[in-house]
Amino acid sequence: MHELSLAQSLVEETLRLIQKEGDIRVLTIEVIFGPLSGVVKECMEFCFPEVTRGTPLEKTQLLLREVPLKAHCLQCQKISSPELPILVCQFCQSNQIEIIQGKEFQIKTLEVESCVKIADANK
């Protein structure tokens, strides 16, 4: 199950990104992934809470969005959405295709909340 290492990398990258921003709390991490990324959504949803336990991301919600597979046919020059397991152009059935979407595993958005501390008014 490589989702565990992907979840750990996701946490590390998110912590690296927010470190530059100061005192903020990440509410939601939205990740896009494609069918050729090898990610099993249910496994990732299981692993994420485990790798965030004890970190600043412990209460962060993970949103996983699958993007469709898209390919450019080198034969007919059309864009299609081939279906797994056979990757051929939906228009001319050529197997000379270039995958242009569907391998992704990346952070799309981070929803954050500023944790600004207000000075004590009694001082």
CSV table of N, CA and C in Angstrom, one decimal:
chain,number,residue,atom,x,y,z
A,1,MET,N,0.9,-1.2,0.0
A,1,MET,CA,0.0,0.0,0.0
A,1,MET,C,0.9,1.2,0.0
A,2,HIS,N,1.0,1.9,-1.1
A,2,HIS,CA,1.9,3.1,-1.2
A,2,HIS,C,1.1,4.3,-0.8
A,3,GLU,N,-0.2,4.2,-0.5
A,3,GLU,CA,-0.9,5.4,0.0
A,3,GLU,C,-0.3,5.9,1.3
A,4,LEU,N,0.2,5.0,2.2
A,4,LEU,CA,0.9,5.5,3.4
A,4,LEU,C,2.0,6.4,3.1
A,5,SER,N,2.9,6.1,2.2
A,5,SER,CA,4.0,7.0,1.9
A,5,SER,C,3.5,8.2,1.2
A,6,LEU,N,2.5,8.1,0.4
A,6,LEU,CA,1.9,9.3,-0.3
A,6,LEU,C,1.3,10.2,0.8
A,7,ALA,N,0.6,9.7,1.7
A,7,ALA,CA,0.0,10.5,2.8
A,7,ALA,C,1.1,11.2,3.6
A,8,GLN,N,2.2,10.5,3.9
A,8,GLN,CA,3.3,11.1,4.6
A,8,GLN,C,3.9,12.2,3.8
A,9,SER,N,4.1,12.0,2.6
A,9,SER,CA,4.7,13.1,1.7
A,9,SER,C,3.7,14.2,1.6
A,10,LEU,N,2.5,14.0,1.6
A,10,LEU,CA,1.5,15.1,1.5
A,10,LEU,C,1.5,15.9,2.8
A,11,VAL,N,1.6,15.3,3.9
A,11,VAL,CA,1.8,16.0,5.2
A,11,VAL,C,3.1,16.8,5.2
A,12,GLU,N,4.1,16.2,4.8
A,12,GLU,CA,5.4,16.9,4.8
A,12,GLU,C,5.4,18.1,3.9
A,13,GLU,N,4.8,18.0,2.7
A,13,GLU,CA,4.8,19.1,1.8
A,13,GLU,C,3.8,20.2,2.3
A,14,THR,N,2.7,19.8,2.9
A,14,THR,CA,1.8,20.8,3.5
A,14,THR,C,2.4,21.6,4.6
A,15,LEU,N,3.1,20.9,5.5
A,15,LEU,CA,3.8,21.5,6.6
A,15,LEU,C,4.9,22.5,6.1
A,16,ARG,N,5.6,22.1,5.1
A,16,ARG,CA,6.6,22.9,4.5
A,16,ARG,C,6.0,24.2,3.9
A,17,LEU,N,4.8,24.0,3.2
A,17,LEU,CA,4.1,25.2,2.6
A,17,LEU,C,3.6,26.2,3.7
A,18,ILE,N,3.1,25.7,4.8
A,18,ILE,CA,2.5,26.6,5.8
A,18,ILE,C,3.6,27.1,6.7
A,19,GLN,N,4.7,26.5,6.8
A,19,GLN,CA,5.8,27.0,7.6
A,19,GLN,C,6.2,28.4,7.2
A,20,LYS,N,6.1,28.7,5.9
A,20,LYS,CA,6.5,30.1,5.4
A,20,LYS,C,5.4,31.1,5.8
A,21,GLU,N,4.2,30.7,6.1
A,21,GLU,CA,3.1,31.6,6.3
A,21,GLU,C,2.9,32.1,7.7
A,22,GLY,N,3.6,31.5,8.6
A,22,GLY,CA,3.4,31.9,10.0
A,22,GLY,C,2.4,31.1,10.7
A,23,ASP,N,1.7,31.7,11.6
A,23,ASP,CA,0.8,31.0,12.5
A,23,ASP,C,-0.6,30.8,11.9
A,24,ILE,N,-0.7,29.7,11.1
A,24,ILE,CA,-2.0,29.4,10.5
A,24,ILE,C,-2.4,28.0,10.7
A,25,ARG,N,-3.7,27.7,10.6
A,25,ARG,CA,-4.2,26.3,10.8
A,25,ARG,C,-4.8,25.9,9.5
A,26,VAL,N,-4.4,24.7,9.0
A,26,VAL,CA,-5.0,24.2,7.8
A,26,VAL,C,-6.3,23.5,8.1
A,27,LEU,N,-7.4,23.9,7.5
A,27,LEU,CA,-8.7,23.3,7.7
A,27,LEU,C,-8.9,22.2,6.7
A,28,THR,N,-8.6,22.4,5.5
A,28,THR,CA,-8.8,21.4,4.4
A,28,THR,C,-7.7,21.4,3.4
A,29,ILE,N,-7.3,20.2,3.0
A,29,ILE,CA,-6.4,20.0,1.9
A,29,ILE,C,-7.2,19.3,0.8
A,30,GLU,N,-7.2,19.9,-0.3
A,30,GLU,CA,-7.9,19.3,-1.5
A,30,GLU,C,-6.8,18.8,-2.4
A,31,VAL,N,-6.9,17.5,-2.7
A,31,VAL,CA,-5.9,16.8,-3.6
A,31,VAL,C,-6.6,16.3,-4.8
A,32,ILE,N,-6.0,16.5,-6.0
A,32,ILE,CA,-6.5,15.9,-7.2
A,32,ILE,C,-5.6,14.7,-7.5
A,33,PHE,N,-6.3,13.6,-8.0
A,33,PHE,CA,-5.5,12.4,-8.4
A,33,PHE,C,-6.2,11.8,-9.7
A,34,GLY,N,-5.4,11.2,-10.5
A,34,GLY,CA,-5.9,10.5,-11.7
A,34,GLY,C,-6.0,9.0,-11.6
A,35,PRO,N,-6.7,8.4,-12.5
A,35,PRO,CA,-6.8,6.9,-12.4
A,35,PRO,C,-5.5,6.2,-12.6
A,36,LEU,N,-4.5,6.9,-13.2
A,36,LEU,CA,-3.2,6.2,-13.5
A,36,LEU,C,-2.2,6.6,-12.4
A,37,SER,N,-2.6,7.3,-11.3
A,37,SER,CA,-1.7,7.6,-10.2
A,37,SER,C,-1.5,6.4,-9.3
A,38,GLY,N,-2.4,5.4,-9.4
A,38,GLY,CA,-2.2,4.3,-8.5
A,38,GLY,C,-2.8,4.5,-7.1
A,39,VAL,N,-3.5,5.6,-6.9
A,39,VAL,CA,-4.0,5.9,-5.6
A,39,VAL,C,-5.4,5.3,-5.5
A,40,VAL,N,-5.6,4.6,-4.3
A,40,VAL,CA,-6.9,4.0,-4.0
A,40,VAL,C,-7.5,5.0,-3.0
A,41,LYS,N,-8.6,5.6,-3.3
A,41,LYS,CA,-9.1,6.7,-2.5
A,41,LYS,C,-9.4,6.2,-1.1
A,42,GLU,N,-10.0,5.1,-0.9
A,42,GLU,CA,-10.3,4.6,0.4
A,42,GLU,C,-9.1,4.3,1.3
A,43,CYS,N,-8.0,3.9,0.7
A,43,CYS,CA,-6.8,3.6,1.4
A,43,CYS,C,-6.2,5.0,1.8
A,44,MET,N,-6.2,6.0,1.0
A,44,MET,CA,-5.7,7.3,1.3
A,44,MET,C,-6.5,7.9,2.5
A,45,GLU,N,-7.8,7.7,2.4
A,45,GLU,CA,-8.7,8.3,3.5
A,45,GLU,C,-8.4,7.6,4.8
A,46,PHE,N,-8.0,6.3,4.7
A,46,PHE,CA,-7.7,5.6,5.9
A,46,PHE,C,-6.3,6.0,6.5
A,47,CYS,N,-5.3,6.2,5.6
A,47,CYS,CA,-3.9,6.5,6.0
A,47,CYS,C,-3.8,8.0,6.5
A,48,PHE,N,-4.5,8.9,5.9
A,48,PHE,CA,-4.3,10.3,6.2
A,48,PHE,C,-4.5,10.6,7.7
A,49,PRO,N,-5.5,10.2,8.4
A,49,PRO,CA,-5.6,10.5,9.8
A,49,PRO,C,-4.5,9.9,10.7
A,50,GLU,N,-4.0,8.8,10.2
A,50,GLU,CA,-2.9,8.1,10.9
A,50,GLU,C,-1.6,8.9,10.9
A,51,VAL,N,-1.3,9.4,9.7
A,51,VAL,CA,0.0,10.2,9.6
A,51,VAL,C,-0.1,11.6,10.1
A,52,THR,N,-1.3,12.1,10.3
A,52,THR,CA,-1.5,13.5,10.8
A,52,THR,C,-1.6,13.5,12.3
A,53,ARG,N,-1.8,12.3,12.9
A,53,ARG,CA,-1.9,12.3,14.4
A,53,ARG,C,-0.7,12.8,15.1
A,54,GLY,N,-0.9,13.8,15.9
A,54,GLY,CA,0.2,14.4,16.7
A,54,GLY,C,0.9,15.5,15.9
A,55,THR,N,0.4,15.9,14.8
A,55,THR,CA,1.0,17.0,14.0
A,55,THR,C,0.0,18.2,13.9
A,56,PRO,N,0.4,19.3,13.4
A,56,PRO,CA,-0.5,20.5,13.3
A,56,PRO,C,-1.6,20.2,12.3
A,57,LEU,N,-1.6,19.1,11.6
A,57,LEU,CA,-2.6,18.8,10.6
A,57,LEU,C,-3.6,17.8,11.1
A,58,GLU,N,-3.6,17.5,12.4
A,58,GLU,CA,-4.4,16.4,13.0
A,58,GLU,C,-5.9,16.6,12.7
A,59,LYS,N,-6.4,17.8,12.7
A,59,LYS,CA,-7.8,18.0,12.6
A,59,LYS,C,-8.2,18.4,11.1
A,60,THR,N,-7.2,18.3,10.2
A,60,THR,CA,-7.4,18.8,8.9
A,60,THR,C,-8.2,17.8,8.1
A,61,GLN,N,-9.2,18.3,7.3
A,61,GLN,CA,-10.0,17.5,6.4
A,61,GLN,C,-9.3,17.2,5.1
A,62,LEU,N,-9.3,16.0,4.6
A,62,LEU,CA,-8.7,15.7,3.3
A,62,LEU,C,-9.9,15.5,2.3
A,63,LEU,N,-9.8,16.3,1.2
A,63,LEU,CA,-10.7,16.1,0.1
A,63,LEU,C,-10.0,15.5,-1.1
A,64,LEU,N,-10.4,14.4,-1.5
A,64,LEU,CA,-9.8,13.7,-2.7
A,64,LEU,C,-10.7,13.8,-3.9
A,65,ARG,N,-10.2,14.4,-5.0
A,65,ARG,CA,-11.0,14.6,-6.2
A,65,ARG,C,-10.3,13.9,-7.3
A,66,GLU,N,-11.0,12.9,-7.9
A,66,GLU,CA,-10.4,12.2,-9.0
A,66,GLU,C,-10.7,12.9,-10.3
A,67,VAL,N,-9.6,13.1,-11.1
A,67,VAL,CA,-9.8,13.8,-12.4
A,67,VAL,C,-9.8,12.6,-13.5
A,68,PRO,N,-10.6,12.9,-14.6
A,68,PRO,CA,-10.7,11.8,-15.6
A,68,PRO,C,-9.4,11.7,-16.4
A,69,LEU,N,-9.3,10.5,-17.0
A,69,LEU,CA,-8.2,10.2,-17.9
A,69,LEU,C,-8.5,10.9,-19.2
A,70,LYS,N,-7.5,11.6,-19.7
A,70,LYS,CA,-7.6,12.3,-21.0
A,70,LYS,C,-6.3,12.0,-21.8
A,71,ALA,N,-6.5,11.7,-23.1
A,71,ALA,CA,-5.4,11.4,-24.0
A,71,ALA,C,-5.5,12.1,-25.3
A,72,HIS,N,-4.3,12.5,-25.9
A,72,HIS,CA,-4.2,13.1,-27.2
A,72,HIS,C,-3.8,12.0,-28.1
A,73,CYS,N,-4.6,11.8,-29.2
A,73,CYS,CA,-4.3,10.7,-30.2
A,73,CYS,C,-3.3,11.3,-31.2
A,74,LEU,N,-2.2,10.6,-31.3
A,74,LEU,CA,-1.2,11.0,-32.3
A,74,LEU,C,-1.6,10.6,-33.7
A,75,GLN,N,-2.6,9.8,-33.9
A,75,GLN,CA,-3.1,9.4,-35.2
A,75,GLN,C,-4.1,10.4,-35.7
A,76,CYS,N,-5.2,10.6,-35.0
A,76,CYS,CA,-6.3,11.4,-35.5
A,76,CYS,C,-6.3,12.8,-34.9
A,77,GLN,N,-5.4,13.1,-33.9
A,77,GLN,CA,-5.2,14.4,-33.3
A,77,GLN,C,-6.4,14.8,-32.4
A,78,LYS,N,-7.2,13.9,-32.0
A,78,LYS,CA,-8.4,14.2,-31.1
A,78,LYS,C,-8.0,13.9,-29.7
A,79,ILE,N,-8.7,14.6,-28.8
A,79,ILE,CA,-8.6,14.4,-27.4
A,79,ILE,C,-9.8,13.4,-27.0
A,80,SER,N,-9.4,12.4,-26.3
A,80,SER,CA,-10.5,11.4,-25.8
A,80,SER,C,-10.2,11.0,-24.4
A,81,SER,N,-11.2,10.3,-23.8
A,81,SER,CA,-11.1,9.8,-22.5
A,81,SER,C,-11.1,8.3,-22.5
A,82,PRO,N,-10.0,7.7,-22.8
A,82,PRO,CA,-9.9,6.2,-22.9
A,82,PRO,C,-10.3,5.6,-21.6
A,83,GLU,N,-10.8,4.4,-21.7
A,83,GLU,CA,-11.2,3.6,-20.5
A,83,GLU,C,-10.2,2.5,-20.2
A,84,LEU,N,-9.9,2.4,-18.9
A,84,LEU,CA,-8.9,1.4,-18.5
A,84,LEU,C,-9.6,0.0,-18.6
A,85,PRO,N,-9.0,-1.0,-18.9
A,85,PRO,CA,-7.5,-1.2,-18.9
A,85,PRO,C,-6.9,-1.0,-20.3
A,86,ILE,N,-7.7,-0.9,-21.4
A,86,ILE,CA,-7.1,-0.8,-22.7
A,86,ILE,C,-7.1,0.7,-23.1
A,87,LEU,N,-5.9,1.3,-23.2
A,87,LEU,CA,-5.7,2.7,-23.5
A,87,LEU,C,-5.6,2.9,-25.1
A,88,VAL,N,-6.8,3.1,-25.7
A,88,VAL,CA,-6.8,3.4,-27.1
A,88,VAL,C,-7.7,4.7,-27.3
A,89,CYS,N,-7.5,5.3,-28.4
A,89,CYS,CA,-8.3,6.5,-28.8
A,89,CYS,C,-9.8,6.0,-29.0
A,90,GLN,N,-10.7,6.8,-28.4
A,90,GLN,CA,-12.1,6.5,-28.5
A,90,GLN,C,-12.7,6.7,-29.9
A,91,PHE,N,-11.9,7.5,-30.7
A,91,PHE,CA,-12.4,7.9,-32.0
A,91,PHE,C,-11.9,6.9,-33.1
A,92,CYS,N,-10.6,6.7,-33.1
A,92,CYS,CA,-10.0,5.9,-34.2
A,92,CYS,C,-9.4,4.5,-33.8
A,93,GLN,N,-9.5,4.3,-32.5
A,93,GLN,CA,-9.0,3.0,-31.8
A,93,GLN,C,-7.5,2.9,-31.9
A,94,SER,N,-6.8,3.9,-32.2
A,94,SER,CA,-5.3,3.8,-32.3
A,94,SER,C,-4.8,3.7,-30.8
A,95,ASN,N,-3.7,3.0,-30.7
A,95,ASN,CA,-3.0,2.9,-29.4
A,95,ASN,C,-1.8,3.9,-29.3
A,96,GLN,N,-1.7,4.7,-30.3
A,96,GLN,CA,-0.7,5.8,-30.4
A,96,GLN,C,-1.3,7.0,-29.7
A,97,ILE,N,-1.3,7.0,-28.4
A,97,ILE,CA,-1.9,8.1,-27.6
A,97,ILE,C,-0.9,8.6,-26.6
A,98,GLU,N,-1.1,9.9,-26.3
A,98,GLU,CA,-0.2,10.5,-25.3
A,98,GLU,C,-1.1,10.9,-24.1
A,99,ILE,N,-0.9,10.4,-22.9
A,99,ILE,CA,-1.7,10.8,-21.8
A,99,ILE,C,-1.4,12.2,-21.4
A,100,ILE,N,-2.5,13.0,-21.3
A,100,ILE,CA,-2.4,14.4,-21.0
A,100,ILE,C,-3.0,14.8,-19.6
A,101,GLN,N,-3.8,13.8,-19.1
A,101,GLN,CA,-4.3,14.0,-17.8
A,101,GLN,C,-4.7,12.6,-17.2
A,102,GLY,N,-4.4,12.4,-15.9
A,102,GLY,CA,-4.8,11.2,-15.3
A,102,GLY,C,-3.7,10.5,-14.5
A,103,LYS,N,-2.5,11.1,-14.5
A,103,LYS,CA,-1.4,10.6,-13.7
A,103,LYS,C,-1.2,11.4,-12.4
A,104,GLU,N,-1.9,12.5,-12.3
A,104,GLU,CA,-1.7,13.5,-11.2
A,104,GLU,C,-1.9,12.9,-9.8
A,105,PHE,N,-1.2,13.4,-8.9
A,105,PHE,CA,-1.4,13.4,-7.5
A,105,PHE,C,-0.8,14.6,-6.9
A,106,GLN,N,-1.6,15.7,-6.7
A,106,GLN,CA,-1.1,16.9,-6.3
A,106,GLN,C,-2.1,17.7,-5.4
A,107,ILE,N,-1.5,18.6,-4.6
A,107,ILE,CA,-2.3,19.5,-3.8
A,107,ILE,C,-3.0,20.5,-4.8
A,108,LYS,N,-4.3,20.7,-4.7
A,108,LYS,CA,-5.0,21.7,-5.5
A,108,LYS,C,-5.2,22.9,-4.7
A,109,THR,N,-5.7,22.8,-3.5
A,109,THR,CA,-6.0,23.9,-2.6
A,109,THR,C,-5.7,23.6,-1.2
A,110,LEU,N,-5.4,24.6,-0.4
A,110,LEU,CA,-5.4,24.5,1.0
A,110,LEU,C,-6.3,25.6,1.6
A,111,GLU,N,-7.2,25.2,2.4
A,111,GLU,CA,-8.1,26.1,3.1
A,111,GLU,C,-7.5,26.3,4.5
A,112,VAL,N,-7.1,27.6,4.8
A,112,VAL,CA,-6.4,27.9,6.0
A,112,VAL,C,-7.2,28.9,6.9
A,113,GLU,N,-6.8,29.0,8.1
A,113,GLU,CA,-7.4,29.9,9.0
A,113,GLU,C,-6.2,30.6,9.8
A,114,SER,N,-6.2,31.9,9.8
A,114,SER,CA,-5.1,32.6,10.5
A,114,SER,C,-5.4,32.4,12.0
A,115,CYS,N,-4.3,32.2,12.8
A,115,CYS,CA,-4.3,32.1,14.2
A,115,CYS,C,-3.7,33.3,14.9
A,116,VAL,N,-4.1,34.5,14.5
A,116,VAL,CA,-3.6,35.7,15.1
A,116,VAL,C,-4.0,35.8,16.5
A,117,LYS,N,-3.0,36.1,17.4
A,117,LYS,CA,-3.3,36.3,18.8
A,117,LYS,C,-3.5,37.8,19.0
A,118,ILE,N,-4.6,38.1,19.7
A,118,ILE,CA,-4.9,39.5,20.0
A,118,ILE,C,-4.3,39.8,21.4
A,119,ALA,N,-3.6,40.9,21.5
A,119,ALA,CA,-3.0,41.3,22.8
A,119,ALA,C,-4.0,41.4,23.9
A,120,ASP,N,-3.6,41.1,25.1
A,120,ASP,CA,-4.5,41.3,26.2
A,120,ASP,C,-4.9,42.7,26.4
A,121,ALA,N,-6.1,43.1,26.5
A,121,ALA,CA,-6.6,44.4,26.6
A,121,ALA,C,-6.3,45.0,28.0
A,122,ASN,N,-6.1,44.1,29.0
A,122,ASN,CA,-5.8,44.6,30.3
A,122,ASN,C,-4.4,45.1,30.6
A,123,LYS,N,-3.5,44.9,29.6
A,123,LYS,CA,-2.1,45.3,29.8
A,123,LYS,C,-1.9,46.7,29.5
